Coordinates of C-alpha atoms and ligand atoms in Angstrom, one line a residue:
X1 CA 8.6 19.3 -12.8
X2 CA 10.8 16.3 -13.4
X3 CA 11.3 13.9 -10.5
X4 CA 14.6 13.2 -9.5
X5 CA 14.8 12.1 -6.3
X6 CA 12.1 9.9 -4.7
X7 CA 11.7 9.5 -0.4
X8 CA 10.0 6.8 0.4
X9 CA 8.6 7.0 4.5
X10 CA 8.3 3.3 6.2
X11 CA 10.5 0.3 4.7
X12 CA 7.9 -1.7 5.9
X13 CA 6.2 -4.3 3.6
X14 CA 4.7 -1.7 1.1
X15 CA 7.6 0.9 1.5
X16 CA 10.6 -1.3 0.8
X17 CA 8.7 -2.4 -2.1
X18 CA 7.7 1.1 -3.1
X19 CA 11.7 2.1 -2.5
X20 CA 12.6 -1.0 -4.7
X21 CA 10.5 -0.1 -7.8
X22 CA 11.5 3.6 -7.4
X23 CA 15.2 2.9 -7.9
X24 CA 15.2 -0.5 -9.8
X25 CA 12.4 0.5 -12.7
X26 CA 12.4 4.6 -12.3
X27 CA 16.0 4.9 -11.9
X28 CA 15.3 7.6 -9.3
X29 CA 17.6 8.0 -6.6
X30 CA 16.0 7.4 -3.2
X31 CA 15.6 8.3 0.5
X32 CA 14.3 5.3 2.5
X33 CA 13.1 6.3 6.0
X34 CA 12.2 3.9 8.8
X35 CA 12.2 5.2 12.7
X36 CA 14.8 2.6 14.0
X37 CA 17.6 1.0 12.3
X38 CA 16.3 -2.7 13.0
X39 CA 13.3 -1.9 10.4
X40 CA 15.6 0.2 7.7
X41 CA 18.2 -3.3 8.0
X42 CA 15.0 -5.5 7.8
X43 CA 13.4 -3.0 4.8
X44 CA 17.2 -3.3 3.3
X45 CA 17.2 -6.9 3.6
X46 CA 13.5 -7.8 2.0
X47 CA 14.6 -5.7 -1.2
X48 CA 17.9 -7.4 -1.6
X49 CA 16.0 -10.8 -1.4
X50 CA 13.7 -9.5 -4.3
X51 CA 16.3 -8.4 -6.4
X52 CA 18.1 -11.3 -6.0
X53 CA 15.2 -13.5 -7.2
X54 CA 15.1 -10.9 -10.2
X55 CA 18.5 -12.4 -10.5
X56 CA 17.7 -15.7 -10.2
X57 CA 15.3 -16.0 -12.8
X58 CA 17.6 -13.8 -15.2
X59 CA 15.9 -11.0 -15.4
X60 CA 18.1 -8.6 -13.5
X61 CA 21.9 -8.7 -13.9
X62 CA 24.2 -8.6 -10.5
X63 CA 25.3 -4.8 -12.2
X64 CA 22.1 -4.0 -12.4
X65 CA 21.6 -5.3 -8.8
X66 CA 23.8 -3.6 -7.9
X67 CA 23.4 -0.7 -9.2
X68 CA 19.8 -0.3 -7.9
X69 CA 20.9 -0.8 -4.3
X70 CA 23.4 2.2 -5.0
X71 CA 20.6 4.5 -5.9
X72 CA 18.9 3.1 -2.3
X73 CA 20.1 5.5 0.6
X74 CA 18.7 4.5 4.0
X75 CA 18.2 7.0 6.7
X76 CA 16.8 7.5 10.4
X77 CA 16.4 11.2 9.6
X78 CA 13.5 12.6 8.4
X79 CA 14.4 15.9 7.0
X80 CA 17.5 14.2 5.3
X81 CA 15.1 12.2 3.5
X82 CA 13.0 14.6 2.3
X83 CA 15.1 18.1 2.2
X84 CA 16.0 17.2 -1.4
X85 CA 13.5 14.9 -2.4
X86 CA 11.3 15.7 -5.6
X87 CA 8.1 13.3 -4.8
X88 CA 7.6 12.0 -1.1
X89 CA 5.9 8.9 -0.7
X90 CA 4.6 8.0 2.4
X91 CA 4.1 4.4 3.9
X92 CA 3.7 4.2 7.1
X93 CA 1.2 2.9 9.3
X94 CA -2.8 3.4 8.8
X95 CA -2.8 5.5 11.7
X96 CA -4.5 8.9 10.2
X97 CA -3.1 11.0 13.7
X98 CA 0.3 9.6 12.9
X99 CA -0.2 10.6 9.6
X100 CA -1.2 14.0 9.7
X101 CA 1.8 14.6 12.7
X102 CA 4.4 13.0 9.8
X103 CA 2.9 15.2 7.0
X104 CA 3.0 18.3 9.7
X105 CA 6.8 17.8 9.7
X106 CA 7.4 16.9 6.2
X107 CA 5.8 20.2 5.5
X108 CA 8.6 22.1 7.4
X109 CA 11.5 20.2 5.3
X110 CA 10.2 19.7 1.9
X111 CA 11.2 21.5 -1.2
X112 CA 8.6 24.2 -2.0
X113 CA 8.2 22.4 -5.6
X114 CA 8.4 18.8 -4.2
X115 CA 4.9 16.5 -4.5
X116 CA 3.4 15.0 -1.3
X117 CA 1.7 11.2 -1.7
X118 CA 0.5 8.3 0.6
X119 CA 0.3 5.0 0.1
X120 CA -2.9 4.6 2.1
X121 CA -5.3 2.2 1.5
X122 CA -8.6 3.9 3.4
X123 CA -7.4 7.3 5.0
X124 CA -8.9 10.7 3.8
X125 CA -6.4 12.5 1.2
X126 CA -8.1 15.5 2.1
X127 CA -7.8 15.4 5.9
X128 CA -4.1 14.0 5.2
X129 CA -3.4 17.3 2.7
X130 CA -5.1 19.8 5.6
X131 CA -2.3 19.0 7.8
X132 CA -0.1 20.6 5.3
X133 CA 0.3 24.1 4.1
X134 CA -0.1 22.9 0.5
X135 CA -3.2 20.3 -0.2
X136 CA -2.8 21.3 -3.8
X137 CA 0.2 19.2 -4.5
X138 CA -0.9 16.4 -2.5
X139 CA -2.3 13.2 -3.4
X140 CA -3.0 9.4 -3.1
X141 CA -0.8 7.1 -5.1
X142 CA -2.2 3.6 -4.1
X143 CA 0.2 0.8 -4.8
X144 CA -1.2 -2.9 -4.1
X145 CA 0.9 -5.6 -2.4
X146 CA 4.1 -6.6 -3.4
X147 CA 4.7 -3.5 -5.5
X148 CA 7.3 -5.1 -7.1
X149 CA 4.8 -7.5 -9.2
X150 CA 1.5 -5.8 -8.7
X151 CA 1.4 -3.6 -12.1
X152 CA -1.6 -1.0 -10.7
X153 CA -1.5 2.5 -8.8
X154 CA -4.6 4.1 -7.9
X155 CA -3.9 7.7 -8.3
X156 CA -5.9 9.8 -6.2
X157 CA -7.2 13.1 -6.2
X158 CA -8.0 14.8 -2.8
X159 CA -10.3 18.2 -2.4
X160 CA -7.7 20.4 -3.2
X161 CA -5.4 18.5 -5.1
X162 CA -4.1 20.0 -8.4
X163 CA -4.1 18.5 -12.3
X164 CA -0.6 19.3 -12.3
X165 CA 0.0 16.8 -9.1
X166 CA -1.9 14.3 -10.8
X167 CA 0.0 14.6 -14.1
X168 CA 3.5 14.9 -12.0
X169 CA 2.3 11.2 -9.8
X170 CA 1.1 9.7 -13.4
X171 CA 4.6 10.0 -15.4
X172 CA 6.6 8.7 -12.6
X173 CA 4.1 5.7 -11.9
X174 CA 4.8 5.4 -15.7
X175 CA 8.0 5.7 -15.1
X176 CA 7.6 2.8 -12.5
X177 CA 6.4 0.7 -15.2
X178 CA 2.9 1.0 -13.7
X179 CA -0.5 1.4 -15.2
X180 CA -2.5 3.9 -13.2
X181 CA -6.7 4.8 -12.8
X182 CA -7.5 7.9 -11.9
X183 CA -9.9 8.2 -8.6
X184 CA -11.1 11.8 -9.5
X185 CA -13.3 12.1 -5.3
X186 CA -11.6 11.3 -2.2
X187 CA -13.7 8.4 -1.6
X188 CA -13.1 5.5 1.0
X189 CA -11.9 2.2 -0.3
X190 CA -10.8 4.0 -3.9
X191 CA -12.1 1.8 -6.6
X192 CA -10.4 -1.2 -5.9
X193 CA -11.3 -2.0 -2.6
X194 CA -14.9 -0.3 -2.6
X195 CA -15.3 -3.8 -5.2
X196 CA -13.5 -6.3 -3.8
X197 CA -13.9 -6.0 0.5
X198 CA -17.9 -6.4 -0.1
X199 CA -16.9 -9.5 -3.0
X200 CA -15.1 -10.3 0.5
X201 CA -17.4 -10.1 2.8
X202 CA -20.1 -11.8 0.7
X203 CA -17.6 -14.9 0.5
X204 CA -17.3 -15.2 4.6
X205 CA -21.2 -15.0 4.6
X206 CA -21.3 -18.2 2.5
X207 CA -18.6 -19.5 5.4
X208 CA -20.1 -18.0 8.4
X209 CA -24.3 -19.5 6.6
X210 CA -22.9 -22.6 6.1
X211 CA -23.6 -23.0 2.6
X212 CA -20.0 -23.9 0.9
X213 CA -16.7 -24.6 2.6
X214 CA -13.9 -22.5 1.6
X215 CA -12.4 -24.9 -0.5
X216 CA -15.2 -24.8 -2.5
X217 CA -16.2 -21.0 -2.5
X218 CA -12.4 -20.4 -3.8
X219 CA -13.2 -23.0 -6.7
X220 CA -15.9 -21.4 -7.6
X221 CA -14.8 -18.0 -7.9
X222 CA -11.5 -19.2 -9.4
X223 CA -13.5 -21.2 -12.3
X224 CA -16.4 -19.3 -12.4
X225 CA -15.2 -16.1 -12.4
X226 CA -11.5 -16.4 -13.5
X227 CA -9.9 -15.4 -10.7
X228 CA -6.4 -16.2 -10.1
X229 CA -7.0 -16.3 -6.5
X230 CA -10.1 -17.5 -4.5
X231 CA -11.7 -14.7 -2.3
X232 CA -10.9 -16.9 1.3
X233 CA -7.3 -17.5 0.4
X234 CA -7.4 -13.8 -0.9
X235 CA -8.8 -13.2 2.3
X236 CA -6.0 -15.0 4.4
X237 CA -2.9 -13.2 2.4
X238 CA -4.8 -9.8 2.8
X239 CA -5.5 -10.1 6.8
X240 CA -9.0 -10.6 8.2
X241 CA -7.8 -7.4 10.9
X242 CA -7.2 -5.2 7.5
X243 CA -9.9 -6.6 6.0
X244 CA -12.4 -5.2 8.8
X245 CA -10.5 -2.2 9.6
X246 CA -11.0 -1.8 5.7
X247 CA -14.9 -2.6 5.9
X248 CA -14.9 -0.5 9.0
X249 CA -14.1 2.4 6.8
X250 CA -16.5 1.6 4.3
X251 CA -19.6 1.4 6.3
X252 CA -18.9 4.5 8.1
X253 CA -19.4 6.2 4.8
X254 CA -22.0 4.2 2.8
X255 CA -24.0 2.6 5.6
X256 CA -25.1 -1.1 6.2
X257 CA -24.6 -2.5 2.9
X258 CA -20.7 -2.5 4.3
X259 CA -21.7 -4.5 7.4
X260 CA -19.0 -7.2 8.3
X261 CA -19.9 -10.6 8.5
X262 CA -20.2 -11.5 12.1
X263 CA -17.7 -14.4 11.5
X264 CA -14.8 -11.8 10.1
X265 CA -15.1 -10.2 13.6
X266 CA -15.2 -13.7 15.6
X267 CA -12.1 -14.5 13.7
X268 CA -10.4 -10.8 14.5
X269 CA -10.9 -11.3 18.2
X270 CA -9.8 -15.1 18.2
X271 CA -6.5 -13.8 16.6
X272 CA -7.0 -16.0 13.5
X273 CA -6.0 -13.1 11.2
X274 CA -4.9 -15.1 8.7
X275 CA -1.5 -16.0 7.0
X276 CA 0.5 -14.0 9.5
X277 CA -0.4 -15.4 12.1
X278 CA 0.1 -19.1 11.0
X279 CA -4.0 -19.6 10.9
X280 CA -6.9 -17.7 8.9
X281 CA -9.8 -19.5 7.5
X282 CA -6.9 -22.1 6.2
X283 CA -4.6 -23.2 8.6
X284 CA -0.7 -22.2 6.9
X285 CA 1.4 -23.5 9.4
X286 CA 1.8 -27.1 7.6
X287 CA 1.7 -25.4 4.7
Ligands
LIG301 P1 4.1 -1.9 7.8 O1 3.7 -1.9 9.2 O2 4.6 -3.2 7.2 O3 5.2 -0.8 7.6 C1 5.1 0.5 8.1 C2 6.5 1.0 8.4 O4 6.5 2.4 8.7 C3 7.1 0.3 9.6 O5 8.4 -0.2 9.3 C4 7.3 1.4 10.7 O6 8.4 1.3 11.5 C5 7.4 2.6 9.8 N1 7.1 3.9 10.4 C6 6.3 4.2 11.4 N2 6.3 5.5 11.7 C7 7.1 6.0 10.8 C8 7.6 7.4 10.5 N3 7.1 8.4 11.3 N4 8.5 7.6 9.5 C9 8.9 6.5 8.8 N5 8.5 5.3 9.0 C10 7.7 5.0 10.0 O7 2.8 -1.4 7.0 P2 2.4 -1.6 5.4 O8 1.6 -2.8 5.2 O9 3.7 -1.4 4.6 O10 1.4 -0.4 5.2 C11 1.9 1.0 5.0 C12 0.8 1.8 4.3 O11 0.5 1.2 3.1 C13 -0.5 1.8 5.1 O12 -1.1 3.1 4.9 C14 -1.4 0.8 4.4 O13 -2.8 1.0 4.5 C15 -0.9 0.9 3.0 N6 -1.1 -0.2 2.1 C16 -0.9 -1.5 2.6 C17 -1.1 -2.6 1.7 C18 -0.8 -4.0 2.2 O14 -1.2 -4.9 1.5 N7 -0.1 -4.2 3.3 C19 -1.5 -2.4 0.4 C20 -1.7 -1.1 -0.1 C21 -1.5 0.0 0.8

């Protein structure tokens, strides 16, 4: 089955991302679904910024620009998005009861032939499939943050979740332009985050032990280990609240060895979450 027609659900900061690689590097035409019009105009707006940096740096043309935002087709209607659409892409918060109720009514509107995904980063794919009547052509297709640079998609599979799904997600992440890995359990944290939230977590124990400052724990890493990016400035972009719900998550499954670091939760309940909120372990207001 060929995608045409891509919706995207939640033009938050992954979705308008997602909704921006779909038409700009697919060519697919898409639905982009938000619940009020405030978040589809502010979705809207984040993806014409990014496409005019593209243009910027001369590596998008104005037609092409242009072009791309003609294949974009916002909408506050759910079954309008995703009546016609050939892969449904779902982005909305990591809430799993809001989840399931969403993929309860996609269900209803979807194309018989159309293939469910969600963007989520810790959720079951298997609980999310059970709330439809067809976990078979449901899957995970994990894209990391901004989508629009990031060149990975962690494809996957869920209990019930067919090879032809998986071959369908794979050619239009190729398609995207991305590289994909294939996660062949439902397993918390994927492969991706199963490696990096304990590297993580590790790195606020040198904080919270007193044994480097983060200045010097993101040296390290960054010259020992080649990282583009030290773990506590990592840390700060990511959000010490995802981070732990992340961790959360983990240990659930896998026991202690996932433990947060006391100081992660301190920081949680003193609201220093990180760059969105103007202080994390580095303080980015003066920044
Ligand atoms: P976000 O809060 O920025 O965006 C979510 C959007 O979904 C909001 O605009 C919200 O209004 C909208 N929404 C809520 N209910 C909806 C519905 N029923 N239909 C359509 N839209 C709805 O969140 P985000 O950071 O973009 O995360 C979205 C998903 O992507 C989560 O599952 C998250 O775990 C996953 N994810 C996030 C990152 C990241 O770095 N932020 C990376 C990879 C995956």
């Amino acid at each position: 089955m060929e995608v045409k027609k891509v919706a995207v659900l939640g033009a938050g900061l992954m979705g308008h991302g997602i909704a921006q690689v779909s038409a700009q590097v697919a060519k697919y035409e898409v639905n982009l679904r938000d619940m009020k019009q405030e978040f589809i105009d502010s979705g809207m707006g984040m993806i014409k910024g990014s496409l005019q940096r593209f243009v910027s740096k001369g590596t998008l043309s104005e037609k092409e620009m242009n072009e791309t935002l003609g294949r974009i087709h916002p909408t506050l209607d759910l079954k309008k998005a995703v009546a016609d659409a050939d892969l449904i892409i779902e982005a909305i918060p990591e809430n799993i009861e809001l989840k399931k109720s969403v993929w309860r009514e996609v269900d209803r509107y979807a194309k018989e032939t159309a293939t469910f995904t969600s963007n989520t980063s810790s959720i079951s794919i298997t609980e999310m499939a059970s709330a439809t009547s067809r976990p078979e052509k449901f899957c995970g297709m994990h894209f990391f943050n901004p989508p629009q640079l990031m060149n990975l998609i962690e494809i996957v599979r869920g209990a019930k979740t067919s090879d032809g799904t998986v071959k369908i997600v794979a050619e239009a992440a190729k398609k995207m332009g991305k590289e994909t890995v294939l996660c062949k359990k439902d397993s918390p944290g994927f492969i991706v985050n199963r490696v990096l939230i304990p590297a993580l977590n590790e790195a606020i124990f040198l904080v919270h032990e007193g044994i480097a400052t983060p200045e010097d724990i993101d040296k390290a890493i960054k010259l020992g280990l080649n990282w583009p990016m030290g773990p506590i400035t990592l840390l700060d972009y990511l959000g010490l609240d995802t981070t732990l719900s992340i961790t959360e998550v983990l240990q659930k499954d896998f026991g202690d060895k996932y433990r947060a670091c006391p100081l992660l939760r301190q920081m949680v309940r003193a609201g220093l979450l990180g760059r969105k909120t103007g202080k994390g372990f580095y303080n980015w207001e003066k920044k």
